[in-house]
Amino acid sequence: MQRLSSWICGEWREGTGAQSPLYNPTTEAVVAETSTAGLDLGGALSYARNVGGTALREMSFAERGAMLKALSKAIHAVREELIEIGRLNAGNTRGDAKFDIDGATGTLMYYAKLGESLGDQRVLLDGDAIQIGGARLSGQHILSGRPGAAIHINAFNFPAWGLAEKAACAILAGMPVVSKPATSTAYMTWAMVQAVAQSGVLPEGVLSLVCGSAHDLLDHAEWSDVVAFTGGADTAARIRSHSRLLETGAAVNLEADSLNSTVLVPNAKDVTYDAFIRDVAKELTQKAGQKCTATRRILVPEDQADEFVEDLGERLDQIVVGDPGLKGVHMGPLATQSQVGAAQEGISALRAEADVVYGSTKRGEVKGVDGDTGYFVSPLILRARDAHAGQAVHDVEVFGPVATILPYDGSADAACQLVRRGQGSLVSSIYGDDRQFLRDAIHGLAGWNGRLMLTDAKVAEQAYPPGMALPHLLHGGPGRAGGGEELGGQRGMRLYQQRTAIQGNGPLIARFLEG
Ligand code: NAP
């Protein structure tokens, strides 16, 4: 069994005392263990600030970008090993693991290129110089890396991408990273950081790993630090109200759960409808539905709902659930036993307002796994009895292969009303060819969503599924989704930067800021 350690203060350190077990969700065998008890997490943050931060502040964007490129390559070099760990500790099929790992290296590469394009500067100009008096007297806003550490707390479902997408933005902005993956699936993150440490591509202190419980990590936060969290709404609320963070004024960014919607517009062309079916099925089953961006609510015009259930059912019939290591298996188990319990509780709440129209409320047929072993949940589609009257269907996120059809009257107005009931979402997607409907959806939904995806016949075949977060575009959402923002190119760096107004002799300041 693998003992996972933490990479802090420039070395690998093991926690003491009782270890937390990490499981194989297919066989329920323990595959690794870890502990952070007794580790000096305050010291880890100081080391990152003082050693990593100092190194990064001396580097230009191009140099930081080159470092991200090397980081991406070091992770890519152990891709096969990571895919195997994804199967072992997260129940990933090969496709699921690639989605996570290639998403990680791709995002690092995207930010590497952005760094290259920002060139030799160490700070960014924010707008033009502003004349504030006589000919030479002016002011210029600049953005520079905050002088603390970026403390990243991640969810269990993306152990590779979760580290990379946050680290790419922070490191390019000039902040050292202390990353804490969720304990249950930390094996992959640990293996990534092992590869990075061995490659020697990062200066000391630029990346640290806390592998296991957060313990007193946040008690050591300083005003100059940034905490970026991804996970459930309850933990997000605890972090939002953490006394040390409130006291110091450290910056906090939260990405929490979300009742994402997809909308079928009446009279969609065949190619648009096919893309709708394709993407609903993908979002339901990819990573066993354990994606924060997965679709939870499916809005379909009332008069098309029966036909949709039939067409989606035909598609889902092709999905083989089972041991993710077997050829021909499309969907593996949930990551942990407690996730199965939470999913079953959520399904019960939904069934008070919705009927099962596809799948089983139990584990269903599972290929290559005996008896009741493993954390399996069948793909499940429910249909709300009354989408407008329902409450749980807009409120309960079942973090698994489960979604609810909300029949609506076909008007943009009704669709917007239903989507808004999610009280702030990461993403909503609209599939249709009625241009007035699509226009109304942008105006009616933008304020309620971090991302809106419009798919018409002209883009249907090339469009990505809505659950795929891209480095170029914003990831995050208002309200229930946490109110945070990540990625979106240069926008993602903003969390890690201080804006400063530099006031004085304009031409002189301009010269100082050139290099
Ligand atoms: P979670 O239980 O909230 O845990 C998230 C992270 O917070 C883990 O690393 C966890 O560490 C840590 N944590 C727990 N209590 C803490 C505390 N008191 N102080 C500091 N850190 C603490 O969430 P999860 O079960 O991993 O993830 C599932 C949820 O995340 C779902 O609801 C999903 O919607 C959401 N999610 C959102 C996004 C997004 O981008 N918006 C992305 C992915 C997932 P331990 O594991 O050591 O307890």
Coordinates of C-alpha atoms and ligand atoms in Angstrom, one line a residue:
M1 CA 0.0 0.0 0.0
Q2 CA 1.3 3.5 -0.9
R3 CA 2.0 5.9 1.9
L4 CA 1.4 9.5 0.6
S5 CA 3.4 12.3 2.0
S6 CA 3.3 16.1 1.8
W7 CA 5.8 18.2 -0.1
I8 CA 6.3 21.2 2.1
C9 CA 9.3 23.3 3.1
G10 CA 11.3 21.9 0.2
E11 CA 11.0 18.2 1.2
W12 CA 8.7 15.3 1.5
R13 CA 7.3 14.9 5.0
E14 CA 5.0 12.3 6.5
G15 CA 2.2 13.1 9.0
T16 CA 2.1 11.1 12.2
G17 CA -0.6 9.2 14.0
A18 CA -3.6 7.5 12.5
Q19 CA -3.6 7.5 8.7
S20 CA -6.7 8.2 6.5
P21 CA -7.3 5.3 4.1
L22 CA -7.8 5.9 0.3
Y23 CA -9.9 3.2 -1.4
N24 CA -10.3 1.6 -4.8
P25 CA -14.0 2.4 -5.4
T26 CA -14.4 -0.7 -7.6
T27 CA -13.1 -3.3 -5.2
E28 CA -13.3 -1.3 -1.9
A29 CA -9.7 -2.3 -1.2
V30 CA -7.4 0.3 0.6
V31 CA -4.8 1.4 -1.9
A32 CA -3.0 4.2 -0.1
E33 CA -3.0 6.1 3.2
T34 CA -2.0 9.6 4.3
S35 CA -1.9 11.9 7.3
T36 CA -1.1 15.5 7.8
A37 CA -1.2 15.3 11.6
G38 CA 1.9 16.9 13.2
L39 CA 3.0 18.7 10.0
D40 CA 4.0 22.3 10.4
L41 CA 1.5 23.8 8.0
G42 CA 2.3 27.4 9.2
G43 CA 5.9 26.7 8.3
A44 CA 4.8 25.4 4.9
L45 CA 3.0 28.6 4.1
S46 CA 5.9 30.8 5.3
Y47 CA 8.3 28.8 3.1
A48 CA 6.1 29.2 0.1
R49 CA 5.7 33.0 0.7
N50 CA 9.4 33.6 1.4
V51 CA 11.2 31.2 -0.9
G52 CA 8.7 30.6 -3.7
G53 CA 7.2 34.1 -3.7
T54 CA 10.6 35.8 -3.9
A55 CA 11.7 33.6 -6.8
L56 CA 8.5 34.2 -8.7
R57 CA 8.5 38.0 -8.2
E58 CA 11.9 38.2 -9.9
M59 CA 10.6 36.3 -13.0
S60 CA 8.9 37.9 -16.0
F61 CA 5.6 36.5 -17.4
A62 CA 7.6 34.8 -20.2
E63 CA 9.8 33.1 -17.7
R64 CA 6.9 32.0 -15.6
G65 CA 5.1 30.8 -18.8
A66 CA 8.2 28.7 -19.7
M67 CA 8.0 27.2 -16.2
L68 CA 4.4 26.2 -16.7
K69 CA 5.3 24.6 -20.0
A70 CA 7.9 22.5 -18.3
L71 CA 5.4 21.6 -15.6
S72 CA 2.9 20.5 -18.1
K73 CA 5.6 18.3 -19.8
A74 CA 6.7 16.8 -16.5
I75 CA 3.1 15.7 -15.8
H76 CA 2.5 14.5 -19.3
A77 CA 5.6 12.3 -19.1
V78 CA 3.9 10.2 -16.4
R79 CA 0.5 10.2 -18.1
E80 CA 0.1 6.4 -18.3
E81 CA 1.0 6.0 -14.6
L82 CA -1.6 8.7 -13.7
I83 CA -4.3 7.1 -15.8
E84 CA -3.7 3.8 -13.9
I85 CA -4.0 5.7 -10.5
G86 CA -7.2 7.3 -11.8
R87 CA -8.6 3.8 -12.3
L88 CA -7.2 2.6 -8.9
N89 CA -8.2 5.4 -6.6
A90 CA -11.0 7.3 -8.4
G91 CA -12.8 4.6 -10.4
N92 CA -12.0 6.4 -13.6
T93 CA -12.4 4.7 -17.0
R94 CA -9.4 5.5 -19.3
G95 CA -11.5 8.2 -20.9
D96 CA -12.4 9.8 -17.6
A97 CA -8.8 9.8 -16.4
K98 CA -7.6 11.3 -19.7
F99 CA -10.3 14.1 -19.3
D100 CA -8.8 15.0 -16.0
I101 CA -5.1 14.6 -16.8
D102 CA -5.1 16.0 -20.3
G103 CA -7.3 18.8 -19.0
A104 CA -4.6 19.6 -16.5
T105 CA -1.6 19.6 -18.9
G106 CA -3.7 21.4 -21.6
T107 CA -4.6 24.2 -19.1
L108 CA -1.0 24.5 -18.0
M109 CA 0.0 24.8 -21.7
Y110 CA -2.6 27.4 -22.4
Y111 CA -1.3 29.6 -19.5
A112 CA 2.3 28.9 -20.7
K113 CA 1.4 30.4 -24.0
L114 CA -0.3 33.3 -22.3
G115 CA 2.8 34.0 -20.3
E116 CA 4.9 33.9 -23.5
S117 CA 2.6 36.5 -25.1
L118 CA 2.9 38.8 -22.0
G119 CA 6.6 38.9 -22.6
D120 CA 9.4 40.3 -20.4
Q121 CA 7.2 42.4 -18.1
R122 CA 6.8 41.5 -14.4
V123 CA 3.6 43.6 -13.9
L124 CA 0.7 44.2 -16.1
L125 CA -0.6 47.7 -17.0
D126 CA -4.3 48.1 -16.2
G127 CA -5.6 50.6 -18.7
D128 CA -3.8 53.7 -20.1
A129 CA -2.0 56.4 -18.1
I130 CA -4.4 59.0 -16.8
Q131 CA -3.5 62.7 -17.0
I132 CA -4.1 64.2 -13.5
G133 CA -2.5 67.6 -13.7
G134 CA 0.2 69.4 -15.7
A135 CA 1.8 67.9 -18.7
R136 CA 4.0 65.3 -16.9
L137 CA 1.7 64.5 -13.9
S138 CA -0.2 61.3 -14.5
G139 CA -1.4 58.1 -12.9
Q140 CA -1.1 54.5 -14.1
H141 CA -2.8 51.4 -12.7
I142 CA -0.8 48.3 -12.5
L143 CA -1.4 44.7 -11.5
S144 CA 1.3 42.7 -9.7
G145 CA 1.4 39.4 -7.9
R146 CA 0.1 39.4 -4.3
P147 CA 3.0 38.9 -1.8
G148 CA 1.5 35.9 0.0
A149 CA 0.8 32.3 -0.8
A150 CA -2.1 30.9 -2.9
I151 CA -3.8 28.2 -0.8
H152 CA -5.7 25.9 -3.0
I153 CA -8.3 23.5 -1.5
N154 CA -9.7 21.1 -4.1
A155 CA -12.6 18.7 -4.5
F156 CA -12.2 15.0 -5.0
N157 CA -13.5 14.8 -8.5
F158 CA -10.6 16.4 -10.4
P159 CA -7.4 15.5 -8.6
A160 CA -5.3 16.4 -11.6
W161 CA -7.1 19.3 -13.3
G162 CA -8.1 20.8 -10.0
L163 CA -4.4 21.3 -9.0
A164 CA -3.4 22.5 -12.5
E165 CA -6.2 25.0 -13.3
K166 CA -5.7 26.9 -10.1
A167 CA -1.9 26.6 -10.1
A168 CA -1.5 27.9 -13.7
C169 CA -3.3 31.2 -12.9
A170 CA -1.6 31.7 -9.6
I171 CA 2.0 30.9 -10.7
L172 CA 1.6 33.0 -13.9
A173 CA 0.4 35.9 -11.8
G174 CA 3.5 35.5 -9.5
M175 CA 2.1 33.6 -6.5
P176 CA 3.5 30.4 -5.0
V177 CA 1.0 27.6 -4.5
V178 CA 0.2 25.4 -1.6
S179 CA -2.3 22.8 -2.9
K180 CA -4.5 20.6 -0.8
P181 CA -6.4 18.0 -2.8
A182 CA -9.4 16.2 -1.3
T183 CA -8.0 13.3 0.8
S184 CA -10.2 10.5 -0.8
T185 CA -8.6 10.8 -4.3
A186 CA -5.3 12.5 -3.4
Y187 CA -3.2 9.6 -4.8
M188 CA -3.2 11.1 -8.4
T189 CA -2.3 14.6 -7.2
W190 CA 0.5 13.1 -5.1
A191 CA 1.9 11.2 -8.1
M192 CA 1.8 14.4 -10.2
V193 CA 3.7 16.4 -7.6
Q194 CA 6.2 13.6 -7.2
A195 CA 6.9 13.8 -10.9
V196 CA 7.2 17.5 -10.8
A197 CA 9.5 17.4 -7.8
Q198 CA 11.7 14.8 -9.5
S199 CA 11.9 16.8 -12.7
G200 CA 13.3 19.9 -10.9
V201 CA 11.5 22.2 -13.3
L202 CA 10.1 24.5 -10.5
P203 CA 12.2 26.7 -8.2
E204 CA 12.0 25.8 -4.5
G205 CA 8.8 26.8 -2.8
V206 CA 6.8 27.6 -6.0
L207 CA 4.5 24.5 -5.5
S208 CA 3.8 22.7 -2.2
L209 CA 1.4 19.8 -1.6
V210 CA -0.6 19.2 1.6
C211 CA -1.8 15.6 1.2
G212 CA -4.5 14.8 3.7
S213 CA -6.8 16.8 6.0
A214 CA -6.4 20.6 6.0
H215 CA -6.0 20.6 9.8
D216 CA -4.9 24.1 11.0
L217 CA -3.8 25.2 7.5
L218 CA -6.2 28.2 7.3
D219 CA -5.3 29.3 10.9
H220 CA -2.0 30.4 9.5
A221 CA -3.3 32.5 6.6
E222 CA -2.0 36.0 6.3
W223 CA -3.6 39.1 4.8
S224 CA -1.5 38.7 1.7
D225 CA -2.7 35.1 1.0
V226 CA -5.4 34.0 -1.4
V227 CA -7.6 31.0 -0.6
A228 CA -9.2 29.4 -3.6
F229 CA -11.7 26.6 -2.7
T230 CA -13.6 24.1 -4.7
G231 CA -16.1 21.7 -3.1
G232 CA -19.5 21.4 -1.5
A233 CA -21.6 24.4 -0.4
D234 CA -21.4 23.5 3.3
T235 CA -17.6 23.5 3.4
A236 CA -17.7 26.7 1.3
A237 CA -19.8 28.3 4.0
R238 CA -17.4 27.2 6.7
I239 CA -14.5 28.7 4.7
R240 CA -16.4 31.9 4.0
S241 CA -16.9 32.5 7.7
H242 CA -13.4 31.2 8.9
S243 CA -12.4 33.6 11.6
R244 CA -8.7 33.8 10.6
L245 CA -9.7 34.7 7.0
L246 CA -12.2 37.3 8.2
E247 CA -9.6 38.7 10.6
T248 CA -6.8 39.0 8.1
G249 CA -8.8 40.0 5.1
A250 CA -7.1 37.3 3.0
A251 CA -8.8 37.0 -0.5
V252 CA -11.2 34.1 -0.8
N253 CA -12.6 32.6 -4.0
L254 CA -15.3 29.9 -3.7
E255 CA -16.4 27.3 -6.3
A256 CA -19.3 25.3 -4.9
D257 CA -22.1 23.1 -6.2
S258 CA -24.5 23.9 -8.9
L259 CA -27.9 22.8 -10.4
N260 CA -26.8 23.2 -14.0
S261 CA -29.5 23.2 -16.7
T262 CA -29.8 22.3 -20.3
V263 CA -32.7 23.6 -22.4
L264 CA -34.2 22.1 -25.6
V265 CA -35.8 24.9 -27.6
P266 CA -39.0 23.9 -29.6
N267 CA -38.6 23.1 -33.3
A268 CA -34.8 22.5 -33.0
K269 CA -33.3 21.1 -36.3
D270 CA -32.4 17.4 -36.3
V271 CA -28.7 18.1 -36.0
T272 CA -29.3 20.4 -33.0
Y273 CA -31.6 17.8 -31.3
D274 CA -29.0 15.1 -31.9
A275 CA -26.3 17.2 -30.2
F276 CA -28.7 17.8 -27.3
I277 CA -29.2 14.0 -26.8
R278 CA -25.4 13.4 -27.3
D279 CA -24.5 16.0 -24.7
V280 CA -27.1 15.1 -22.1
A281 CA -25.9 11.5 -22.2
K282 CA -22.3 12.6 -22.0
E283 CA -22.9 14.9 -19.0
L284 CA -24.8 12.2 -17.2
T285 CA -22.2 9.4 -17.5
Q286 CA -18.8 11.0 -17.9
K287 CA -16.9 10.6 -14.6
A288 CA -20.1 8.9 -13.4
G289 CA -21.7 12.3 -13.3
Q290 CA -19.3 13.5 -10.7
K291 CA -18.5 16.9 -12.3
C292 CA -19.5 20.2 -10.9
T293 CA -20.5 21.3 -14.4
A294 CA -22.6 18.2 -15.1
T295 CA -26.2 18.7 -16.2
R296 CA -28.7 18.2 -13.4
R297 CA -31.9 19.7 -14.9
I298 CA -33.0 19.0 -18.4
L299 CA -35.7 21.3 -19.8
V300 CA -37.7 19.8 -22.6
P301 CA -41.0 21.2 -24.2
E302 CA -43.9 19.2 -22.7
D303 CA -45.0 17.9 -26.1
Q304 CA -41.6 16.5 -26.8
A305 CA -40.9 14.9 -23.4
D306 CA -42.0 11.4 -24.2
E307 CA -40.1 11.3 -27.5
F308 CA -37.0 12.7 -25.7
V309 CA -37.2 10.0 -22.9
E310 CA -37.3 7.3 -25.6
D311 CA -34.4 8.8 -27.6
L312 CA -32.2 9.4 -24.6
G313 CA -33.0 5.9 -23.3
E314 CA -31.8 4.4 -26.6
R315 CA -28.5 6.3 -26.2
L316 CA -28.1 5.4 -22.5
D317 CA -28.8 1.7 -23.2
Q318 CA -25.4 1.6 -24.9
I319 CA -23.6 2.7 -21.7
V320 CA -21.9 -0.2 -20.0
V321 CA -21.4 0.3 -16.3
G322 CA -18.7 -1.7 -14.5
D323 CA -15.0 -2.2 -13.6
P324 CA -13.4 0.8 -15.3
G325 CA -10.3 -1.3 -16.0
L326 CA -12.3 -3.5 -18.4
K327 CA -12.5 -2.9 -22.1
G328 CA -16.0 -1.8 -23.2
V329 CA -16.9 -0.3 -19.9
H330 CA -18.1 3.3 -20.3
M331 CA -18.9 4.3 -16.7
G332 CA -17.2 3.3 -13.4
P333 CA -18.3 3.7 -9.8
L334 CA -18.6 6.9 -7.7
A335 CA -15.4 7.9 -5.9
T336 CA -16.4 7.0 -2.4
Q337 CA -18.9 5.2 -0.3
S338 CA -20.1 8.4 1.3
Q339 CA -20.8 9.7 -2.2
V340 CA -23.1 6.7 -2.8
G341 CA -25.0 7.4 0.5
A342 CA -25.3 11.1 -0.5
A343 CA -26.5 10.2 -4.0
Q344 CA -29.2 7.8 -2.6
E345 CA -30.4 10.4 -0.2
G346 CA -30.6 13.0 -3.0
I347 CA -32.5 10.5 -5.2
S348 CA -35.1 9.9 -2.5
A349 CA -35.6 13.7 -2.2
L350 CA -36.1 14.0 -6.0
R351 CA -38.5 11.1 -6.1
A352 CA -40.9 13.0 -3.8
E353 CA -41.4 15.3 -6.8
A354 CA -40.3 13.3 -9.8
D355 CA -40.8 9.8 -11.3
V356 CA -38.0 7.5 -12.6
V357 CA -38.3 7.3 -16.4
Y358 CA -34.9 5.6 -17.1
G359 CA -32.5 3.4 -15.0
S360 CA -32.6 1.9 -11.6
T361 CA -32.5 3.6 -8.2
K362 CA -30.0 0.8 -7.2
R363 CA -26.7 0.0 -8.7
G364 CA -28.2 -1.7 -11.8
E365 CA -26.1 -4.1 -13.9
V366 CA -22.4 -3.9 -13.2
K367 CA -19.9 -5.6 -15.5
G368 CA -17.0 -7.5 -14.1
V369 CA -17.8 -6.8 -10.4
D370 CA -19.2 -9.5 -8.1
G371 CA -22.1 -9.0 -5.6
D372 CA -22.5 -5.7 -4.0
T373 CA -18.8 -4.7 -4.1
G374 CA -17.9 -1.2 -5.2
Y375 CA -19.5 2.2 -5.1
F376 CA -21.8 1.9 -8.2
V377 CA -24.9 3.9 -9.0
S378 CA -26.9 3.3 -12.2
P379 CA -27.5 6.2 -14.7
L380 CA -30.9 7.5 -13.7
I381 CA -33.3 9.9 -15.3
L382 CA -36.3 11.3 -13.5
R383 CA -39.2 13.4 -14.8
A384 CA -40.7 16.2 -12.6
R385 CA -44.4 16.0 -12.1
D386 CA -44.7 19.7 -12.0
A387 CA -41.4 21.5 -12.8
H388 CA -42.7 24.9 -11.5
A389 CA -44.2 23.6 -8.3
G390 CA -41.2 21.4 -7.4
Q391 CA -38.5 22.5 -5.0
A392 CA -36.1 19.6 -4.6
V393 CA -35.5 19.4 -8.4
H394 CA -34.1 22.9 -8.3
D395 CA -32.3 22.4 -5.0
V396 CA -30.8 19.0 -4.6
E397 CA -27.6 18.3 -6.4
V398 CA -27.1 14.5 -6.8
F399 CA -23.4 14.3 -7.4
G400 CA -23.6 11.2 -9.7
P401 CA -25.2 10.0 -12.9
V402 CA -28.6 11.5 -12.1
A403 CA -30.6 14.2 -13.8
T404 CA -34.3 15.3 -13.9
I405 CA -36.4 16.3 -16.9
L406 CA -38.4 19.4 -16.3
P407 CA -41.1 19.6 -18.9
Y408 CA -42.0 23.3 -19.8
D409 CA -44.5 25.0 -22.1
G410 CA -41.9 25.8 -24.8
S411 CA -41.6 29.6 -24.1
A412 CA -38.3 31.3 -23.4
D413 CA -40.0 33.0 -20.4
A414 CA -40.9 29.7 -18.7
A415 CA -37.5 28.2 -19.5
C416 CA -35.7 31.2 -17.9
Q417 CA -38.0 31.1 -14.9
L418 CA -37.1 27.4 -14.3
V419 CA -33.3 27.8 -14.9
R420 CA -33.2 30.7 -12.5
R421 CA -34.6 28.5 -9.7
G422 CA -31.1 27.1 -9.4
Q423 CA -30.2 30.3 -7.7
G424 CA -26.9 30.8 -9.5
S425 CA -25.3 28.1 -11.7
L426 CA -21.9 27.4 -13.2
V427 CA -23.3 26.7 -16.7
S428 CA -26.6 26.5 -18.6
S429 CA -26.8 25.3 -22.2
I430 CA -29.5 26.0 -24.8
Y431 CA -30.0 23.9 -27.9
G432 CA -32.2 25.4 -30.6
D433 CA -32.6 27.2 -33.8
D434 CA -35.2 29.8 -32.8
R435 CA -33.1 33.0 -32.8
Q436 CA -35.5 35.0 -30.7
F437 CA -35.5 32.3 -28.0
L438 CA -31.7 32.2 -28.0
R439 CA -31.5 36.0 -27.7
D440 CA -34.1 36.0 -24.9
A441 CA -32.1 33.3 -23.1
I442 CA -28.9 35.4 -23.1
H443 CA -30.7 38.4 -21.6
G444 CA -32.9 36.3 -19.3
L445 CA -30.1 34.1 -17.9
A446 CA -26.7 35.8 -18.0
G447 CA -27.1 37.2 -14.5
W448 CA -27.9 33.8 -13.1
N449 CA -25.0 31.9 -14.7
G450 CA -21.2 31.9 -15.0
R451 CA -21.3 30.5 -18.5
L452 CA -24.0 30.1 -21.1
M453 CA -23.6 27.8 -24.1
L454 CA -25.8 28.3 -27.1
T455 CA -25.8 25.4 -29.6
D456 CA -27.6 25.9 -33.0
A457 CA -27.5 23.7 -36.1
K458 CA -24.5 25.6 -37.4
V459 CA -22.2 24.7 -34.5
A460 CA -24.0 21.5 -33.2
E461 CA -21.4 19.1 -34.6
Q462 CA -18.3 20.9 -33.3
A463 CA -19.7 22.2 -30.0
Y464 CA -18.1 20.9 -26.8
P465 CA -20.4 19.4 -24.2
P466 CA -21.4 22.1 -21.6
G467 CA -19.6 20.4 -18.8
M468 CA -16.2 21.0 -20.3
A469 CA -14.5 24.0 -18.6
L470 CA -12.1 25.7 -21.0
P471 CA -9.0 27.7 -19.9
H472 CA -10.0 30.6 -22.3
L473 CA -13.4 31.0 -20.7
L474 CA -14.7 31.8 -17.3
H475 CA -15.3 28.9 -14.9
G476 CA -17.4 29.7 -11.8
G477 CA -20.9 31.0 -11.2
P478 CA -22.9 33.3 -9.0
G479 CA -25.0 32.6 -5.8
R480 CA -25.2 28.9 -5.0
A481 CA -22.3 28.1 -7.3
G482 CA -20.1 30.0 -4.9
G483 CA -19.8 33.4 -6.5
G484 CA -16.2 32.7 -7.6
E485 CA -14.3 33.1 -10.9
E486 CA -11.5 30.9 -12.3
L487 CA -9.8 30.6 -15.7
G488 CA -11.0 32.8 -18.5
G489 CA -7.5 33.6 -19.7
Q490 CA -6.0 36.7 -18.1
R491 CA -9.1 37.1 -16.0
G492 CA -8.2 34.0 -13.9
M493 CA -4.9 35.7 -12.8
R494 CA -6.8 38.7 -11.4
L495 CA -7.6 36.9 -8.1
Y496 CA -3.8 36.6 -7.4
Q497 CA -3.0 40.2 -8.3
Q498 CA -3.0 43.5 -6.4
R499 CA -4.1 46.6 -8.4
T500 CA -2.0 49.6 -7.5
A501 CA -2.3 53.2 -8.8
I502 CA 1.2 54.6 -9.5
Q503 CA 1.1 58.4 -9.5
G504 CA 3.8 60.9 -10.4
N505 CA 6.1 61.8 -13.3
G506 CA 4.3 60.0 -16.2
P507 CA 7.2 59.5 -18.6
L508 CA 9.5 58.3 -15.8
I509 CA 6.9 55.9 -14.5
A510 CA 6.4 54.5 -18.0
R511 CA 10.1 53.9 -18.3
F512 CA 10.2 52.1 -14.9
L513 CA 7.3 49.8 -15.9
E514 CA 8.9 48.8 -19.2
G515 CA 10.9 45.9 -17.9
Ligands
NAP1 P1 -16.0 18.9 0.2 O1 -16.3 17.8 1.1 O2 -16.6 20.2 0.4 O3 -14.4 19.0 0.2 C1 -13.7 19.9 -0.6 C2 -12.3 20.1 -0.1 O4 -12.4 20.9 1.1 C3 -11.5 18.9 0.3 O5 -10.2 19.1 -0.1 C4 -11.7 18.8 1.8 O6 -10.6 18.1 2.4 C5 -11.6 20.2 2.1 N1 -12.2 20.5 3.4 C6 -13.2 20.0 4.1 N2 -13.5 20.6 5.2 C7 -12.6 21.6 5.3 C8 -12.3 22.6 6.3 N3 -13.0 22.7 7.4 N4 -11.3 23.4 6.1 C9 -10.5 23.4 5.0 N5 -10.8 22.4 4.0 C10 -11.8 21.6 4.2 O7 -16.3 18.6 -1.3 P2 -16.0 17.2 -2.2 O8 -16.9 16.1 -1.6 O9 -14.6 17.0 -2.3 O10 -16.6 17.7 -3.6 C11 -17.9 17.5 -4.0 C12 -18.6 18.9 -4.2 O11 -17.7 19.8 -4.8 C13 -19.8 18.8 -5.0 O12 -20.9 19.3 -4.3 C14 -19.5 19.6 -6.3 O13 -20.6 20.2 -6.8 C15 -18.5 20.5 -5.8 N6 -17.6 20.9 -6.9 C16 -17.6 22.1 -7.4 C17 -16.8 22.5 -8.4 C18 -16.8 23.9 -9.0 O14 -15.8 24.2 -9.7 N7 -17.7 24.7 -8.7 C19 -15.9 21.6 -8.9 C20 -15.9 20.3 -8.4 C21 -16.7 19.9 -7.4 P3 -10.8 16.5 2.8 O15 -11.0 15.7 1.6 O16 -9.5 16.2 3.4 O17 -11.9 16.5 3.8

